mmCIF file of C-alpha atoms in Angstrom:
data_model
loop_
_atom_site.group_PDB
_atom_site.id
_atom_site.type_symbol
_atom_site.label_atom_id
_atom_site.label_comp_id
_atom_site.label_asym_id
_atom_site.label_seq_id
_atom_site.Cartn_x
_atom_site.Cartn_y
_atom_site.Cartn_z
ATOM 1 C CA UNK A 495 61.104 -23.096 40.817
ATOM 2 C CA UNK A 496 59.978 -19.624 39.691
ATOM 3 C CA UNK A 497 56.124 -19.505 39.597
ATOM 4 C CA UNK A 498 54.661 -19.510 36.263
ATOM 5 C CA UNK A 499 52.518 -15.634 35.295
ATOM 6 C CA UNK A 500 51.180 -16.581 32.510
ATOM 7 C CA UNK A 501 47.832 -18.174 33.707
ATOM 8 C CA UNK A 502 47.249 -15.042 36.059
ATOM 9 C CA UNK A 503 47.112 -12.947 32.547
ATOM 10 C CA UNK A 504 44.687 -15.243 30.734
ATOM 11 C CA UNK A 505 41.411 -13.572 32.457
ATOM 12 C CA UNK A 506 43.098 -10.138 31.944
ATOM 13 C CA UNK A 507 44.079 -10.305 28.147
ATOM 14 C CA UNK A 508 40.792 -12.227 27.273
ATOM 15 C CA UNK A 509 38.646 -9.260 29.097
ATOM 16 C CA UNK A 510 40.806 -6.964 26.990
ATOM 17 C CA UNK A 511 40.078 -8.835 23.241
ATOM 18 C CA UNK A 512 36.247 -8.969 24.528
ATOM 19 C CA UNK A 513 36.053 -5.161 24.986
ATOM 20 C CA UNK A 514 38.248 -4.157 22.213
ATOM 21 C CA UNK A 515 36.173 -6.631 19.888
ATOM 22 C CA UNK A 516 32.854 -5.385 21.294
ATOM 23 C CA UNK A 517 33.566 -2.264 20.239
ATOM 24 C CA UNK A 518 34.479 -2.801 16.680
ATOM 25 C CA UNK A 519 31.658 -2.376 14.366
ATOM 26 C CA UNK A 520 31.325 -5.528 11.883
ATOM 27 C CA UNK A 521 31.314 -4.587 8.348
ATOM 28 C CA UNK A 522 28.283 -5.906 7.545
ATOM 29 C CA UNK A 523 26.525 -4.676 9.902
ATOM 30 C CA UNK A 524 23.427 -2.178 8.365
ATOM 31 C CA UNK A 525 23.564 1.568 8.195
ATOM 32 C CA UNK A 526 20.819 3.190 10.231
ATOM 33 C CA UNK A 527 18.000 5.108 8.647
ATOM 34 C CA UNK A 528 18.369 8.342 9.076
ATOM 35 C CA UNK A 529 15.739 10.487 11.530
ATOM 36 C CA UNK A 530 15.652 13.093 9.213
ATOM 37 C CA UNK A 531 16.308 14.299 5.640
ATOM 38 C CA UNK A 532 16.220 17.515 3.604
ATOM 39 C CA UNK A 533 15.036 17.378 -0.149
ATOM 40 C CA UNK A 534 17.535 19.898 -2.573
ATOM 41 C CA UNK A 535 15.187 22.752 -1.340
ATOM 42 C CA UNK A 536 16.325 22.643 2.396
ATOM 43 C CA UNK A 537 13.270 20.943 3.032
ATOM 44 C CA UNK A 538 13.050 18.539 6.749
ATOM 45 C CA UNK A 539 11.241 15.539 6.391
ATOM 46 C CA UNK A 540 11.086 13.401 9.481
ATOM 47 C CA UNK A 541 11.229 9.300 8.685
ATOM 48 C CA UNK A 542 9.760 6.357 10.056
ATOM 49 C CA UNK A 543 11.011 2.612 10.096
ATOM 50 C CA UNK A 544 8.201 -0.365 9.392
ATOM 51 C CA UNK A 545 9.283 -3.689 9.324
ATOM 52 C CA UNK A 546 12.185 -3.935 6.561
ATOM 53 C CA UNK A 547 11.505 -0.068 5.388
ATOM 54 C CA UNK A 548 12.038 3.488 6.183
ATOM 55 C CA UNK A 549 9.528 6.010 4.627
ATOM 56 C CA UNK A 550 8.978 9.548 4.760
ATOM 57 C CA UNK A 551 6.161 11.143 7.244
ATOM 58 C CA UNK A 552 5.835 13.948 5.561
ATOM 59 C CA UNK A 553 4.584 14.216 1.429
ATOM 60 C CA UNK A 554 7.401 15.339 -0.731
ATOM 61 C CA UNK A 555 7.504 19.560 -1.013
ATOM 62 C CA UNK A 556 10.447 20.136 -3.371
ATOM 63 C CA UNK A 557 10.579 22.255 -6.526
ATOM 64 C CA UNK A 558 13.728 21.187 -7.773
ATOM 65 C CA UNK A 559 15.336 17.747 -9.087
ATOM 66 C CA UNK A 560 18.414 16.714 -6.708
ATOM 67 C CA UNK A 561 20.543 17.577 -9.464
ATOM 68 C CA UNK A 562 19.402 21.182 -8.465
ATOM 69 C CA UNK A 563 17.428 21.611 -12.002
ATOM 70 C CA UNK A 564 13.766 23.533 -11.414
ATOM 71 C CA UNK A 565 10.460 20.937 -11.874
ATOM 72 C CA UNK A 566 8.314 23.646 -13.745
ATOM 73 C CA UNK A 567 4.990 24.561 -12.034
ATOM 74 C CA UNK A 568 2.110 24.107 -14.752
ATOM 75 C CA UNK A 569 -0.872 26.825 -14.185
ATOM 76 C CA UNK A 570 -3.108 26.397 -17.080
ATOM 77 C CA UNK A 571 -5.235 23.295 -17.232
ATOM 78 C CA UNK A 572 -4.464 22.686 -20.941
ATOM 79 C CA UNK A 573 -0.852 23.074 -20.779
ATOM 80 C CA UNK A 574 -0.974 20.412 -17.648
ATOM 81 C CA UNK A 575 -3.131 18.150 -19.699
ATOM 82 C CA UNK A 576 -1.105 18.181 -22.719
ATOM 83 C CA UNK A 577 2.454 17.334 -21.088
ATOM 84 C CA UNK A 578 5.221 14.258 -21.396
ATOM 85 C CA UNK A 579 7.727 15.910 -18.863
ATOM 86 C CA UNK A 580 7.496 16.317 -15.408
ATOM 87 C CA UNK A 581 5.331 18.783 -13.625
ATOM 88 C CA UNK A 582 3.729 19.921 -10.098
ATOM 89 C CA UNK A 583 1.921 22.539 -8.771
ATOM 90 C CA UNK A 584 0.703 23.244 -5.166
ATOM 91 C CA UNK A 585 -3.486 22.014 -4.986
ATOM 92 C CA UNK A 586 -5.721 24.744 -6.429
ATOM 93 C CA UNK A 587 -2.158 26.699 -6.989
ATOM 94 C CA UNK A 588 -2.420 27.422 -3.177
ATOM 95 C CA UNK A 589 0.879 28.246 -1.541
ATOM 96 C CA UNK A 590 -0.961 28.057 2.355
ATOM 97 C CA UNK A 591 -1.884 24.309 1.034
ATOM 98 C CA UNK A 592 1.049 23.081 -0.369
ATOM 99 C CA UNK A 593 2.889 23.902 2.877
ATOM 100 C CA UNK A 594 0.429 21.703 4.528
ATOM 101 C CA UNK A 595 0.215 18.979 2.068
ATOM 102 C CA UNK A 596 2.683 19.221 -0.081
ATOM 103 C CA UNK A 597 3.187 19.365 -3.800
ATOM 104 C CA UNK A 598 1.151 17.350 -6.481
ATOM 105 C CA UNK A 599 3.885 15.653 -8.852
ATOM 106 C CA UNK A 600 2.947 14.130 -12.282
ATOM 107 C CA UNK A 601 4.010 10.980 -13.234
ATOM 108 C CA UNK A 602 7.098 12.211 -15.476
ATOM 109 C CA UNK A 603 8.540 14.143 -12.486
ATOM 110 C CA UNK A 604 8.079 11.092 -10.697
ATOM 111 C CA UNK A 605 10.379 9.056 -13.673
ATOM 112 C CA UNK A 606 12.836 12.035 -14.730
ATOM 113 C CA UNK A 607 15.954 10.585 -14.018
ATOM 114 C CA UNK A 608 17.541 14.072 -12.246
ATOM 115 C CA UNK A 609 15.109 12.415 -9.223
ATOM 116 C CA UNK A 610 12.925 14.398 -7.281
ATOM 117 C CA UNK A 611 13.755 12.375 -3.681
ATOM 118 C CA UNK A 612 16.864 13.198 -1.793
ATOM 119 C CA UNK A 613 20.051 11.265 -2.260
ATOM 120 C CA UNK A 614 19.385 7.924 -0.585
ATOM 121 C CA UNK A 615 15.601 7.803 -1.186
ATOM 122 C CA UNK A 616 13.569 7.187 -4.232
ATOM 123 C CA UNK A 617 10.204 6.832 -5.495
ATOM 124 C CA UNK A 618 8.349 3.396 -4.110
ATOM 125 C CA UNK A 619 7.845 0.867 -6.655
ATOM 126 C CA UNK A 620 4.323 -0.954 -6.646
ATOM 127 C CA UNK A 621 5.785 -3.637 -5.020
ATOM 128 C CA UNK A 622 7.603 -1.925 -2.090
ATOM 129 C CA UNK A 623 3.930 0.143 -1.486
ATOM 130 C CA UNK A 624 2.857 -4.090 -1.290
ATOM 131 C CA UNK A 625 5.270 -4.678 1.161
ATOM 132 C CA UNK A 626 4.157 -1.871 3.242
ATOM 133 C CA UNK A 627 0.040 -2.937 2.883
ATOM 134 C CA UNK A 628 1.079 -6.422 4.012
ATOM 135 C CA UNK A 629 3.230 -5.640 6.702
ATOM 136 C CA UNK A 630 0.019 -3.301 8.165
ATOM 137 C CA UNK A 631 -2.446 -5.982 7.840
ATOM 138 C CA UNK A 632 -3.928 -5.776 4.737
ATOM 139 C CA UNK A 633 -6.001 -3.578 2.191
ATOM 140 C CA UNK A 634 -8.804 -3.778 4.654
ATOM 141 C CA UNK A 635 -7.259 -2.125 7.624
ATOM 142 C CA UNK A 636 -3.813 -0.700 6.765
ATOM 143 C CA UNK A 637 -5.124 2.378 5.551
ATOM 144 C CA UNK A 638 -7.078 3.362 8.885
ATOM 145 C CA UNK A 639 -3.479 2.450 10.233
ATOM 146 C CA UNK A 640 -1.729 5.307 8.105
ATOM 147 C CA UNK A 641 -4.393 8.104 8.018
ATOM 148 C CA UNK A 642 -3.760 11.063 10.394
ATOM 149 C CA UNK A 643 -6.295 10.599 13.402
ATOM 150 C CA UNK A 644 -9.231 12.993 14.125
ATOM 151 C CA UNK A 645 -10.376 15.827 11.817
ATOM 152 C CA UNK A 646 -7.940 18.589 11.649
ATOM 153 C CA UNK A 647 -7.246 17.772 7.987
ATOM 154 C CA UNK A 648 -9.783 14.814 6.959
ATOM 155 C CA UNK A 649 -13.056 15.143 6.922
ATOM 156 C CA UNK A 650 -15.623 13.476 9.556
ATOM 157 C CA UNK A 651 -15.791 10.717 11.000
ATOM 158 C CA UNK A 652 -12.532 10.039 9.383
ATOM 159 C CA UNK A 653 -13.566 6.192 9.501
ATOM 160 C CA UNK A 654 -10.884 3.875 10.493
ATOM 161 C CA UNK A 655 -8.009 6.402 11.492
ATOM 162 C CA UNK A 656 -5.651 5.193 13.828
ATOM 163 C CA UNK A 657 -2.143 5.921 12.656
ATOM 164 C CA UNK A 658 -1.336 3.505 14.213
ATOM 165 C CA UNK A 659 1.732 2.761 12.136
ATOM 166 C CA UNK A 660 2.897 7.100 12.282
ATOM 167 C CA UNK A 661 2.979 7.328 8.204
ATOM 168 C CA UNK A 662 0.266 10.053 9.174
ATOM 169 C CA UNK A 663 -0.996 10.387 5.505
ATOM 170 C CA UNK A 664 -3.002 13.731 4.607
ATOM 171 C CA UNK A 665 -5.502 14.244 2.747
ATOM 172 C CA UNK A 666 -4.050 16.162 -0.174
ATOM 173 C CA UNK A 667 -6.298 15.333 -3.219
ATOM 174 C CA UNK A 668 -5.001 15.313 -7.010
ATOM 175 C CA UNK A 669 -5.450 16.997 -9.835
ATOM 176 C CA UNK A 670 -6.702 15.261 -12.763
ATOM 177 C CA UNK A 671 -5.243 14.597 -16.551
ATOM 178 C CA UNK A 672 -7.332 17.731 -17.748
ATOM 179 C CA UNK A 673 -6.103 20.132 -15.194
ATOM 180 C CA UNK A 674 -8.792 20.202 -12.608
ATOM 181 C CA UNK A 675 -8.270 19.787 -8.635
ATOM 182 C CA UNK A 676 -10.681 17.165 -6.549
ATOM 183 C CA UNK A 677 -11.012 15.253 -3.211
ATOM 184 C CA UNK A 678 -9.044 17.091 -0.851
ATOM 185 C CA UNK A 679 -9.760 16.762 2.713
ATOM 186 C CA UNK A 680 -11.436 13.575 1.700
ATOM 187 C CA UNK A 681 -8.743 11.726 -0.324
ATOM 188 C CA UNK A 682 -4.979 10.838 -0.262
ATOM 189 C CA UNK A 683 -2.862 9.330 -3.655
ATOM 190 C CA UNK A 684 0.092 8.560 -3.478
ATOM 191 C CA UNK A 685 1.959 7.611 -6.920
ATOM 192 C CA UNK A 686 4.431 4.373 -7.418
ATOM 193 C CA UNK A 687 7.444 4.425 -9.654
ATOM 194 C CA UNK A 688 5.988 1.161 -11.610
ATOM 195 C CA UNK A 689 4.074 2.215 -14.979
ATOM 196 C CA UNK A 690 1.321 0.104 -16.793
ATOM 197 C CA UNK A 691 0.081 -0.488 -20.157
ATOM 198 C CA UNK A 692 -0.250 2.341 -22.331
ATOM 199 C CA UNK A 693 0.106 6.056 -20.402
ATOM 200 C CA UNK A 694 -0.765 4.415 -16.868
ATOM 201 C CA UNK A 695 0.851 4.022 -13.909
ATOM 202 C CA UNK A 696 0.215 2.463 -10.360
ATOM 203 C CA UNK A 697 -0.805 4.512 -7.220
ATOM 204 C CA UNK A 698 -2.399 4.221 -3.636
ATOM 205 C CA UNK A 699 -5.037 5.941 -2.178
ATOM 206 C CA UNK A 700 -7.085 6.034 1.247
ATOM 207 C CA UNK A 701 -10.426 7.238 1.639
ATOM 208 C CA UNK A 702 -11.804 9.127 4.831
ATOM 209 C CA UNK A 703 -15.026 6.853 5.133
ATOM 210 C CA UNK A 704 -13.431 3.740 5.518
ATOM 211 C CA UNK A 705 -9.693 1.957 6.270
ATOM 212 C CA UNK A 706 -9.344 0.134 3.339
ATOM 213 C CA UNK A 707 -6.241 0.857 0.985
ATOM 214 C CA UNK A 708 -7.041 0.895 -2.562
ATOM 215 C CA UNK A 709 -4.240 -0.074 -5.650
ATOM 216 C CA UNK A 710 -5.557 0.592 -9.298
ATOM 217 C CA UNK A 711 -3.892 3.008 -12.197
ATOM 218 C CA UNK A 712 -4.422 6.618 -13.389
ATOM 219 C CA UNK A 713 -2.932 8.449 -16.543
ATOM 220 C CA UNK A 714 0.610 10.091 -16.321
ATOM 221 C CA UNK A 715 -0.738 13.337 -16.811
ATOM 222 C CA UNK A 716 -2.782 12.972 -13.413
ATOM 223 C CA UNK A 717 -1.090 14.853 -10.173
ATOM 224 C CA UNK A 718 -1.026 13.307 -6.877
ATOM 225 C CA UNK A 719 1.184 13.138 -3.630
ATOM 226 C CA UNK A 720 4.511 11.676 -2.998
ATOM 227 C CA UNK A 721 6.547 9.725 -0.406
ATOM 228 C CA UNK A 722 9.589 9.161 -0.672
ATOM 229 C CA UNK A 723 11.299 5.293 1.114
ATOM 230 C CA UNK A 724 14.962 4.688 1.687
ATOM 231 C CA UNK A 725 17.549 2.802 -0.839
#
């Protein structure tokens, strides 16, 4: 009797299906983060994955919406104060800082639905900025874990910096509802997308003397800092 070949192809084939499945990428399997990003000026941002998120490492530059549309820079303090659309200037209208630190963005620019973050990234929402706190620990300590270390750009002692975490936050200071600039080198706000009663919305800031995080409100009219996290 002829000798069966088919058990001396079972190994063989099976090897074959293991590779050729191995290979094929499951459909639900997640699309990576990407390791960089341009805003709709040409703009490189580098990005950083914590826990279930991917921010930004850099504070948002741009000076258009994605849509390509200009977000008007607002000189005079009474013309800032007095706005309901979206706004930003560099701090103390300094073209050498805003390199550094990026623009200060209004809450409407923040809102305007032409978006100010690159296709694929938005605004955070209070809650995802939560997430973030949490996964770092805590209000106590999470912002020593996102400041920039040392004293380039914060001042002394810088309390608390590790960066630990790489979000590397700067020290870019605001301007307030009435126009006027405060707290750089010594402050960092960062808006949310998640309004409050009245003309309020939510923000973050860090402080240089300590590590804590803080969460409370400001008017819409008020200009801080931006990150932008992935969809």
């Amino acid at each position: 009797m002829k000798k069966s070949l088919i058990p001396g192809l079972i190994l063989p084939v099976l090897l074959l299906l293991f590779v050729m499945n191995g290979c094929k990428k499951k459909s639900d399997d997640p699309v990576p983060a990407p390791t960089t990003v341009t805003d709709a000026d040409g703009n490189l941002y580098h990005t950083l994955t914590l826990g279930t998120q991917t921010w930004m490492v850099e504070n948002l530059k741009v000076t258009h919406y994605r849509n390509g549309d200009p977000i008007p820079v607002i000189v005079e303090d009474t013309a800032w104060s007095e706005l309901t659309t979206g706004a930003r200037c560099a701090y103390e209208h300094d073209t050498a800082k805003g390199a550094v630190y990026g623009q200060l963005y209004n809450w409407f620019a923040v809102t305007d639905l032409r978006q100010i973050c690159p296709q694929g990234w938005h605004v955070p929402t209070d809650q995802e900025w939560q997430i973030l706190v949490d996964f770092l620990g805590g209000e106590t300590v999470a912002g020593g874990k996102m400041k920039e270390r040392d004293t380039l750009h914060w001042l002394s002692p810088n309390t608390g910096a590790t960066n630990e975490s790489g979000f590397t936050a700067l020290p870019a200071g605001a301007r307030s509802f009435d126009g006027l600039f405060y707290l750089m080198q010594s402050h960092a706000f960062f808006w949310s997308s998640t309004g409050t009663t009245g003309n309020m919305a939510w923000f973050r800031y860090l402080e240089d003397l300590d590590a804590y995080i803080g969460r409370t409100a400001d008017v819409t009219t008020s200009g801080f800092s931006v990150r932008c996290i992935h969809d």
